[in-house]
Structures are given as C-alpha cells and as structure tokens.
Backbone as CSV, one residue per row, in Angstrom:
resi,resn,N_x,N_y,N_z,CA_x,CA_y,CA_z,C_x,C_y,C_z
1,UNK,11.643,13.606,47.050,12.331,14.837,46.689,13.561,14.503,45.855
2,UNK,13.874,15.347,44.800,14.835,15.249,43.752,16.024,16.300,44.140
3,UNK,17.501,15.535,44.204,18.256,16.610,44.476,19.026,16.535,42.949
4,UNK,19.967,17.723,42.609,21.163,18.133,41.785,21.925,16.825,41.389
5,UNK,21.485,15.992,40.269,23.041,15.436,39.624,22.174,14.052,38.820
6,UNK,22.463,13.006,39.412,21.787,11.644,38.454,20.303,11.940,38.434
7,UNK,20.246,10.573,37.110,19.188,10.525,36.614,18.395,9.302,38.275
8,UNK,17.231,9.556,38.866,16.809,8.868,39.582,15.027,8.464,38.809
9,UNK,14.461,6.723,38.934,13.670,6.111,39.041,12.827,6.758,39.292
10,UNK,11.440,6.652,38.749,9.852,7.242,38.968,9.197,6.172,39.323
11,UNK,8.750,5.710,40.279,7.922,4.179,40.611,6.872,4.274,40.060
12,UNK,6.131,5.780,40.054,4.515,5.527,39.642,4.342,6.790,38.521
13,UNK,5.237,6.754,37.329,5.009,7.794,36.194,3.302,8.457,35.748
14,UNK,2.870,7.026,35.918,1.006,7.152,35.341,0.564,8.484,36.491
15,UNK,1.190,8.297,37.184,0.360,9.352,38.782,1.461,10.913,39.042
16,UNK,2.352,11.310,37.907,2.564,12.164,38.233,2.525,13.107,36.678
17,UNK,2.056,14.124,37.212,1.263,15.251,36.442,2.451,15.896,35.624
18,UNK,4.089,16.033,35.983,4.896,16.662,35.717,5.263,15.740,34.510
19,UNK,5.406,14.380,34.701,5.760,13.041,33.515,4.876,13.157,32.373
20,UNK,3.466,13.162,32.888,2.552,13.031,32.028,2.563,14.058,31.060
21,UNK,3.028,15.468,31.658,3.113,16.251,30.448,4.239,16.312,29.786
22,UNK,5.644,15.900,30.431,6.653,15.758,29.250,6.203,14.489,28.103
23,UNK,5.526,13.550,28.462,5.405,12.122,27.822,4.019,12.698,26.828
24,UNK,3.269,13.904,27.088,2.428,14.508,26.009,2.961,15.310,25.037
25,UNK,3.890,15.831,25.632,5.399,16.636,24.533,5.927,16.386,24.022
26,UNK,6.440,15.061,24.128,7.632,14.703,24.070,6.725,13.732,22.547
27,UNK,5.744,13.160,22.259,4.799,12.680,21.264,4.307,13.500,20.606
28,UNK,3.841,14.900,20.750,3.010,15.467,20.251,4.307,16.112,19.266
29,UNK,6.176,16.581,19.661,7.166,16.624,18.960,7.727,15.449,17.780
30,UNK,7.560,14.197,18.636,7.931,13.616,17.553,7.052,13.223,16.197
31,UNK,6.148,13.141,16.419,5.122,13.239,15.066,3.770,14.159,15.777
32,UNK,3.184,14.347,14.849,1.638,15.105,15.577,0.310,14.416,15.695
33,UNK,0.346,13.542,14.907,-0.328,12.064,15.072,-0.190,10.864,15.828
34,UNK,0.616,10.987,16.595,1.330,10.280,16.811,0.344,10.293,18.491
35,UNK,-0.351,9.008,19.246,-1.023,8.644,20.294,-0.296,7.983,21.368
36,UNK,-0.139,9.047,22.679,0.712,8.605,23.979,-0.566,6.800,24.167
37,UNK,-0.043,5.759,24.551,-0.705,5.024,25.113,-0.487,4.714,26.737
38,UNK,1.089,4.900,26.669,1.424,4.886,28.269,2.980,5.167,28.568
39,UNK,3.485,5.506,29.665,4.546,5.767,29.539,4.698,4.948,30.691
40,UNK,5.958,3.934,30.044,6.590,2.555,30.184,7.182,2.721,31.388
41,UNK,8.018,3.799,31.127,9.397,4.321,32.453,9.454,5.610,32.543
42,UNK,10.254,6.517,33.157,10.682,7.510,33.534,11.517,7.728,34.774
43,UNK,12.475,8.454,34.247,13.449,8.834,35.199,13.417,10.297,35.221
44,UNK,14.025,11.283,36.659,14.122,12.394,36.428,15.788,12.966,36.612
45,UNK,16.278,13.823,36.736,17.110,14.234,36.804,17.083,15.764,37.023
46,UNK,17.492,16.399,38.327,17.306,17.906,38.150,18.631,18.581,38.230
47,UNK,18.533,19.995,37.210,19.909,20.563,36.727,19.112,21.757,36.845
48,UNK,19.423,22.718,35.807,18.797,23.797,36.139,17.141,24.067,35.258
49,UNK,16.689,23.336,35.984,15.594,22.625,35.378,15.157,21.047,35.997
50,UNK,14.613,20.190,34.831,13.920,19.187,35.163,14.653,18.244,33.680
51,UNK,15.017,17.398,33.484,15.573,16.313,32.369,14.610,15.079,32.810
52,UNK,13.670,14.597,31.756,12.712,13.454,32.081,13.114,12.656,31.149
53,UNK,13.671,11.176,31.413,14.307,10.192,30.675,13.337,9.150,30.461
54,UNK,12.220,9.201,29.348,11.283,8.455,29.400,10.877,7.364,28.026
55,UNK,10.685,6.540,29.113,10.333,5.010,27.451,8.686,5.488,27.501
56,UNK,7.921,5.369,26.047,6.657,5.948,25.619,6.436,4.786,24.518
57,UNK,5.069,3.878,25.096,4.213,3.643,24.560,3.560,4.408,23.340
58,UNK,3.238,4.150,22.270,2.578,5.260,21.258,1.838,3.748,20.161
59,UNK,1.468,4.749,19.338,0.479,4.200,18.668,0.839,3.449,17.593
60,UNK,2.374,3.997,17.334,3.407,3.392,16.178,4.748,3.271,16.976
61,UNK,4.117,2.165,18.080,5.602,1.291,18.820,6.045,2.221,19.908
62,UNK,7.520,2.160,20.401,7.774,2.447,21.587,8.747,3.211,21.258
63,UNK,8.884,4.496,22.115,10.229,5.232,21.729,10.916,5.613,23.323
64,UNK,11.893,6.252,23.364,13.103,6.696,24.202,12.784,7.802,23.820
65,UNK,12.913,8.853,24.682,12.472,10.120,24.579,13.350,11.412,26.179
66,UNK,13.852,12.082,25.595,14.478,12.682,26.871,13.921,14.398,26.650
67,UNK,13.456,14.947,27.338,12.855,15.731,27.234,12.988,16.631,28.189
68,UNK,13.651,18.381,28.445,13.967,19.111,29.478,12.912,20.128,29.614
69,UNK,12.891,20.474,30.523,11.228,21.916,31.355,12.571,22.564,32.160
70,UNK,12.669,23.903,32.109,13.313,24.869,32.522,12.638,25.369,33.583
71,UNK,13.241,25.557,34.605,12.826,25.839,35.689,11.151,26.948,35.695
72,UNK,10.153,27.079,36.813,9.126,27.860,36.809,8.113,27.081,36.183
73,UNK,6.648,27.638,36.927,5.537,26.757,36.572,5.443,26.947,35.222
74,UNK,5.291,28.271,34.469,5.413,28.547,32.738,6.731,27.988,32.023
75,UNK,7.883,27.683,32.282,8.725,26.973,31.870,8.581,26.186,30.420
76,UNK,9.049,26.745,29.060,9.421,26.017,27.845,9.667,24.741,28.318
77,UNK,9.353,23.433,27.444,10.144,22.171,27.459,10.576,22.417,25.925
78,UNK,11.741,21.488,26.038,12.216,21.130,24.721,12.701,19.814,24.655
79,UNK,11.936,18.695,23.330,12.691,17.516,22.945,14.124,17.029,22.824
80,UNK,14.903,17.284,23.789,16.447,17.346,23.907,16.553,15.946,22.711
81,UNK,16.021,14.435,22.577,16.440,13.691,21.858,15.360,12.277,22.312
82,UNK,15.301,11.635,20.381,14.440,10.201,20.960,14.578,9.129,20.000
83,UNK,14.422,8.390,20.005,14.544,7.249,18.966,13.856,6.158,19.122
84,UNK,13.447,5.329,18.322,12.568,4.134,18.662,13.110,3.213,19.722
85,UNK,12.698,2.948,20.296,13.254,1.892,21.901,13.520,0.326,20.849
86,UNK,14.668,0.080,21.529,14.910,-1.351,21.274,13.918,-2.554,21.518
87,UNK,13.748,-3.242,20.506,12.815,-4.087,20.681,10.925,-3.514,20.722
88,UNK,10.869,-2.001,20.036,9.929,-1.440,19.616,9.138,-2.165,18.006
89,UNK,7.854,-2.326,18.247,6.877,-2.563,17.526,6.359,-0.894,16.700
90,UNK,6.247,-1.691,15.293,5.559,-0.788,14.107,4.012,-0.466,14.511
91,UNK,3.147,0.118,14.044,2.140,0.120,14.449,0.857,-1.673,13.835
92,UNK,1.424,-2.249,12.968,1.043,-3.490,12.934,2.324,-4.470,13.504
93,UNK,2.650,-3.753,14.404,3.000,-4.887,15.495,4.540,-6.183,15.094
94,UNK,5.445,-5.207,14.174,6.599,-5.817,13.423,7.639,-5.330,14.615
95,UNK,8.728,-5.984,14.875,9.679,-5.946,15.575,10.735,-5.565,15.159
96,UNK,11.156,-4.474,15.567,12.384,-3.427,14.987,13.585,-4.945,14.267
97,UNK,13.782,-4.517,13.148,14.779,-5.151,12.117,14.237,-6.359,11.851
98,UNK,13.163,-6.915,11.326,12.342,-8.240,11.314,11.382,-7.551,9.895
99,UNK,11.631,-7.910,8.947,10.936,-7.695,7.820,9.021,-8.559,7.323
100,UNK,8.233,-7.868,7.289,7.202,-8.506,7.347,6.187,-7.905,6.512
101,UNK,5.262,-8.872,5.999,4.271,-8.648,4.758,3.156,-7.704,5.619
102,UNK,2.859,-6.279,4.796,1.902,-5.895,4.660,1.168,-5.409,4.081
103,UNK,-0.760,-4.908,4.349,-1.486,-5.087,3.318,-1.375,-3.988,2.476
104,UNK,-1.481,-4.636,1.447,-1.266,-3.260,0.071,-2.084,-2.104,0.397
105,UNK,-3.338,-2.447,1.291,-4.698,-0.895,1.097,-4.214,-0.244,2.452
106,UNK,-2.518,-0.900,3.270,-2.506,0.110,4.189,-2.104,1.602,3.810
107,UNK,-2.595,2.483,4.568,-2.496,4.132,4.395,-1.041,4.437,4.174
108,UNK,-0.360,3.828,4.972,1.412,4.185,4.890,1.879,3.763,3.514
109,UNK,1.478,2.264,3.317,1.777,1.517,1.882,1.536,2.768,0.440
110,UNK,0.329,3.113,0.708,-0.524,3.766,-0.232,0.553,5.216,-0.637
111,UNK,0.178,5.901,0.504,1.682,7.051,1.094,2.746,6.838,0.243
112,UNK,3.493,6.017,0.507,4.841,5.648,-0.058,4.342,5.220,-1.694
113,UNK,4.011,4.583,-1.779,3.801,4.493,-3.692,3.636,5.717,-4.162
114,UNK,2.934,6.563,-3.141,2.192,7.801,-4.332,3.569,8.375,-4.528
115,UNK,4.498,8.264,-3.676,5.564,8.977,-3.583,7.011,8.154,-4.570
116,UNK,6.224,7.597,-5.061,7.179,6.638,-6.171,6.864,7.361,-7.512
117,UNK,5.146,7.453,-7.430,4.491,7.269,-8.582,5.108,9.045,-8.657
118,UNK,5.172,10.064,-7.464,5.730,11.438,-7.720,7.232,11.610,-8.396
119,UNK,7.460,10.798,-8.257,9.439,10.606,-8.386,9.632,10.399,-9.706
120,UNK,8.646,9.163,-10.232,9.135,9.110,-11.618,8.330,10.090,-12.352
121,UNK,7.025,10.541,-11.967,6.672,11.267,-12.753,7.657,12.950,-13.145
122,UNK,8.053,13.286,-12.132,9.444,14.210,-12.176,10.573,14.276,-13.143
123,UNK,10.556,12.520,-13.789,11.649,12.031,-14.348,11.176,11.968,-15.507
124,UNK,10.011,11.745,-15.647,9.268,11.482,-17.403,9.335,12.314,-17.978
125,UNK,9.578,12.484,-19.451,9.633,13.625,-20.590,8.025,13.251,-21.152
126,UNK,7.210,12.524,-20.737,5.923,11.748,-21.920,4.772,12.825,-20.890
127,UNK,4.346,13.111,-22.105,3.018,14.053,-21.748,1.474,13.000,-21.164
128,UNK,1.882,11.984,-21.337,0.877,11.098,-20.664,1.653,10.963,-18.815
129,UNK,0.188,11.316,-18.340,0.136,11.163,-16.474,0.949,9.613,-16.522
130,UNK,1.663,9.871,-15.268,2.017,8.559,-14.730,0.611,8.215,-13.691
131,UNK,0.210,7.068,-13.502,-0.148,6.526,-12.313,-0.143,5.160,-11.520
132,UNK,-0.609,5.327,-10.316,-0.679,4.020,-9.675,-1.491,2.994,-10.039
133,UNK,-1.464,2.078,-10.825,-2.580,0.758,-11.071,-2.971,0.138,-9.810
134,UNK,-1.876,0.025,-9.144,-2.233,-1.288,-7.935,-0.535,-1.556,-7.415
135,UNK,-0.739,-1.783,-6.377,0.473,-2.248,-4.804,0.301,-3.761,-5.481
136,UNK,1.463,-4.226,-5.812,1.592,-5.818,-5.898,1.682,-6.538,-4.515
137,UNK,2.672,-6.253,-3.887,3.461,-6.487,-2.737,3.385,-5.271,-2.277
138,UNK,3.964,-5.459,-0.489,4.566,-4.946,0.238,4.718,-4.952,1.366
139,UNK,6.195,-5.079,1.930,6.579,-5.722,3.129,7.539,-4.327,3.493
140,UNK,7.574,-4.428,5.132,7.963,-3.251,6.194,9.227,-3.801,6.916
141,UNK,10.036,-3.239,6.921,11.006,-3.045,8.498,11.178,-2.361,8.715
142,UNK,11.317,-2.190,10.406,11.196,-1.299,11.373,12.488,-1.003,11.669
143,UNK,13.468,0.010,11.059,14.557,0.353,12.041,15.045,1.497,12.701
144,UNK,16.132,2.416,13.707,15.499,3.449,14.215,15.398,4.524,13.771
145,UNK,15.671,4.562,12.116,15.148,5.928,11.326,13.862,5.732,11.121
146,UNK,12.791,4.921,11.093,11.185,4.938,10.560,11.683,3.938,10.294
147,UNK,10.083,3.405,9.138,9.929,1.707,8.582,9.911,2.063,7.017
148,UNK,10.912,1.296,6.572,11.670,0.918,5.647,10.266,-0.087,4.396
149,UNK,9.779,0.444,3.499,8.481,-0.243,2.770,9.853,-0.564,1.435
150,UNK,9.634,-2.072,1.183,9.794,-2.627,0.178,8.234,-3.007,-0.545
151,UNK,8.296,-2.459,-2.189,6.685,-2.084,-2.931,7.196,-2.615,-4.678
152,UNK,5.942,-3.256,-4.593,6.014,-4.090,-5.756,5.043,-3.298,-6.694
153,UNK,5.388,-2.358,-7.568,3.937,-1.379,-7.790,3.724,-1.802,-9.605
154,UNK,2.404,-1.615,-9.783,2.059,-2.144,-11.386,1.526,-0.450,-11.532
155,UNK,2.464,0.840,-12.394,2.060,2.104,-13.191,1.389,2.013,-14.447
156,UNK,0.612,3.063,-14.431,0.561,3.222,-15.895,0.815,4.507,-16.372
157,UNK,0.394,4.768,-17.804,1.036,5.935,-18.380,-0.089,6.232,-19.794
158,UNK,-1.357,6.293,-19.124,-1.988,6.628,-20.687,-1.819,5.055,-21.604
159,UNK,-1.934,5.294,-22.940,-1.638,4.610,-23.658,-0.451,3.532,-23.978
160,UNK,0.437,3.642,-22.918,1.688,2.931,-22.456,1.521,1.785,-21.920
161,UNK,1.670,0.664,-22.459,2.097,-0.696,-21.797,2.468,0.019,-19.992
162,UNK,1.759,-0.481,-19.249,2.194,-1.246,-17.866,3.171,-1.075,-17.386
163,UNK,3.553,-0.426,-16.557,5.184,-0.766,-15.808,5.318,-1.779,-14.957
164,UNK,6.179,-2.285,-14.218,6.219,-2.987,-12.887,7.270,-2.855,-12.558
165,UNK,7.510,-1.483,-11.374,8.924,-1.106,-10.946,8.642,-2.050,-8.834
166,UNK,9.959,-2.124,-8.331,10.283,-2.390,-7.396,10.613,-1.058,-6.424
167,UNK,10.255,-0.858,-5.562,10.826,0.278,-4.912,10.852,0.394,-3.711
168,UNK,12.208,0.694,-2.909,12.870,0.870,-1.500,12.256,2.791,-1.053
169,UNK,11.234,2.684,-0.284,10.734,4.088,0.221,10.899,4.086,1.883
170,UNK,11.076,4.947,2.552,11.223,4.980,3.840,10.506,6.073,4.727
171,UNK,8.963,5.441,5.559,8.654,6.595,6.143,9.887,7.023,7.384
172,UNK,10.035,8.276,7.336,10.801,8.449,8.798,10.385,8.997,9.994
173,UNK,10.242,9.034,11.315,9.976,9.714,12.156,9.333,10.767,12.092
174,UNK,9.714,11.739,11.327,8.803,12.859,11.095,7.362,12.636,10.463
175,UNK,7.297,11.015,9.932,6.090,11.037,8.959,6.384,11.905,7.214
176,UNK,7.815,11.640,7.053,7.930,11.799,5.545,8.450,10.764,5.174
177,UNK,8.355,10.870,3.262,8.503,9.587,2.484,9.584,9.962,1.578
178,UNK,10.516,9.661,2.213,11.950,9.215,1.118,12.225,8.041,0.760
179,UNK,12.251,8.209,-1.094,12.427,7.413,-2.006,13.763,6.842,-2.346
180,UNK,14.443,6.003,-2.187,15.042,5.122,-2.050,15.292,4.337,-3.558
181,UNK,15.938,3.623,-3.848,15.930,2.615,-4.880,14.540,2.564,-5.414
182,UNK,14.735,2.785,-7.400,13.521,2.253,-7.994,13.847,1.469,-9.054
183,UNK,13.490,0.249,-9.093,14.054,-0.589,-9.629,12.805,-1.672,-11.051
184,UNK,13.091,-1.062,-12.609,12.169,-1.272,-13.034,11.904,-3.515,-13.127
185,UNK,10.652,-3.619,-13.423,11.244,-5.436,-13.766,10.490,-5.379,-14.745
186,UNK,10.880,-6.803,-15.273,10.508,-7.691,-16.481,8.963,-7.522,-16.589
C-alpha cells in the first residue's frame, strides 16, 4: 500500500498492470514508433493522483520518463517529463556522447540527407532539381536532445558538376530533422 508524499520502489514493475500502462504512455508520447521493450525501474508516488517515476527500455535506447494518472479508474495520464537515461543506447547500440560510424542505407541516415537535400534546395535560384547522389559517410551521437548525424553527401543538380557538402542534422525526440551546419567541400 502507497501512502501521501515520497517517491517509493516497485520490486516487480513487469507484474503490475497500473506501471505497465504508464510505461505504454509514457512511449507511445514520446515518439509513436517508438517500442516499450521493458521497463527497467519504477517508482510510485501518490498525490492527488498517481506520479510513476520510470526508466523504459525502448527500441531506440533507454529513457527516464515521469508520468501522472489523476485519480479514478477513467483518469487522464499526462507525460509530466523524459529524457534519454544516462548511459542510454541509440537504436544501433551507440552510447550516449560516443560518436560512431553508421551505414549510409540506414532509414534515419537517408531521413536526414533528404532533409539537407530540402534545405538547399529552398536556397537555390537554378531551375535544375537538387538531388541526393549518394551518403559518403555517416557517423551518429547520441545526446539527450536525439542523435546528432554527421553526413558526407555527393548532390546533384541536372547538368551541374557534383556537389560534396558536409552536414550537421539532428534527429530529435519527436522524430524530426533539424538541419544544422552545411558545409560545402573541395
């Protein structure tokens, strides 16, 4: 039994029905794609309501997640606040602030270029399409806004010599792609 004030320990989160559905909320808020695998910890806390202080396994690493249910079996929850857990893994398995090579044909990689290749095309006055040739590079870090894609991209432009710009894009939490530094090279 839970009384009025601290946050108290859940020994067996997997086995209670009340966790399991903040830790389905509390994922299904922070992205919508986003796959509960297990929930790590949980604490509860009761106020006027229920406050569930929970570490979440997911499909893209581990997050901190605090999540409130207002009193009554129909009771709203709402995502009070969450952020990637310290020492949380990317979904290929990179360690928050540890920079690491990945493959050009990944979906996120792909994501983020198109969103390069949208940026400059915004910027061009030339009636020839910009497009993507090919991902040279590209390497990820994980920090607790989303993962940070450094992209080595080869454009083209119609009849235009080749580009080869550098570019800092950042998926964030929500699953959007902000463009960052574009940096043309030699």
């Amino acid at each position: 039994m839970l009384f009025a004030g601290g946050f108290k320990q859940h020994d067996s989160p997997e086995n209670d029905e009340h966790v399991q559905e903040a830790a389905h909320f509390a994922v299904g808020q922070i992205s919508p794609g986003l796959k509960l695998e297990k929930v790590l910890s949980a604490h509860k806390q009761v106020v006027a309501g229920t406050n569930f202080k929970l570490v979440l396994q997911t499909s893209s690493g581990n997050f901190e997640a605090t999540v409130f249910k207002g009193l009554g079996g129909e009771a709203e929850m709402k995502l009070v606040d969450y952020k990637r857990a310290e020492g949380g893994a990317d979904e290929a398995g990179g360690k928050l602030g540890g920079t690491k090579e990945v493959s050009t044909d990944d979906k996120d990689v792909k994501a983020a270029a198109q969103e390069v290749v949208k940026q400059l095309s915004a910027q061009s006055n030339s009636l020839e399409k910009m497009e993507l040739a090919e991902v040279l590079s590209a390497h990820s870090k994980v920090h607790g806004g989303g993962t940070v894609y450094d992209l080595k991209l080869r454009l083209s432009q119609g009849s235009l010599p080749d580009t080869t710009v550098q570019a800092e894009v950042t998926r964030t939490l929500k699953d959007t792609y902000e463009v960052g530094t574009i940096n043309k090279l030699p």
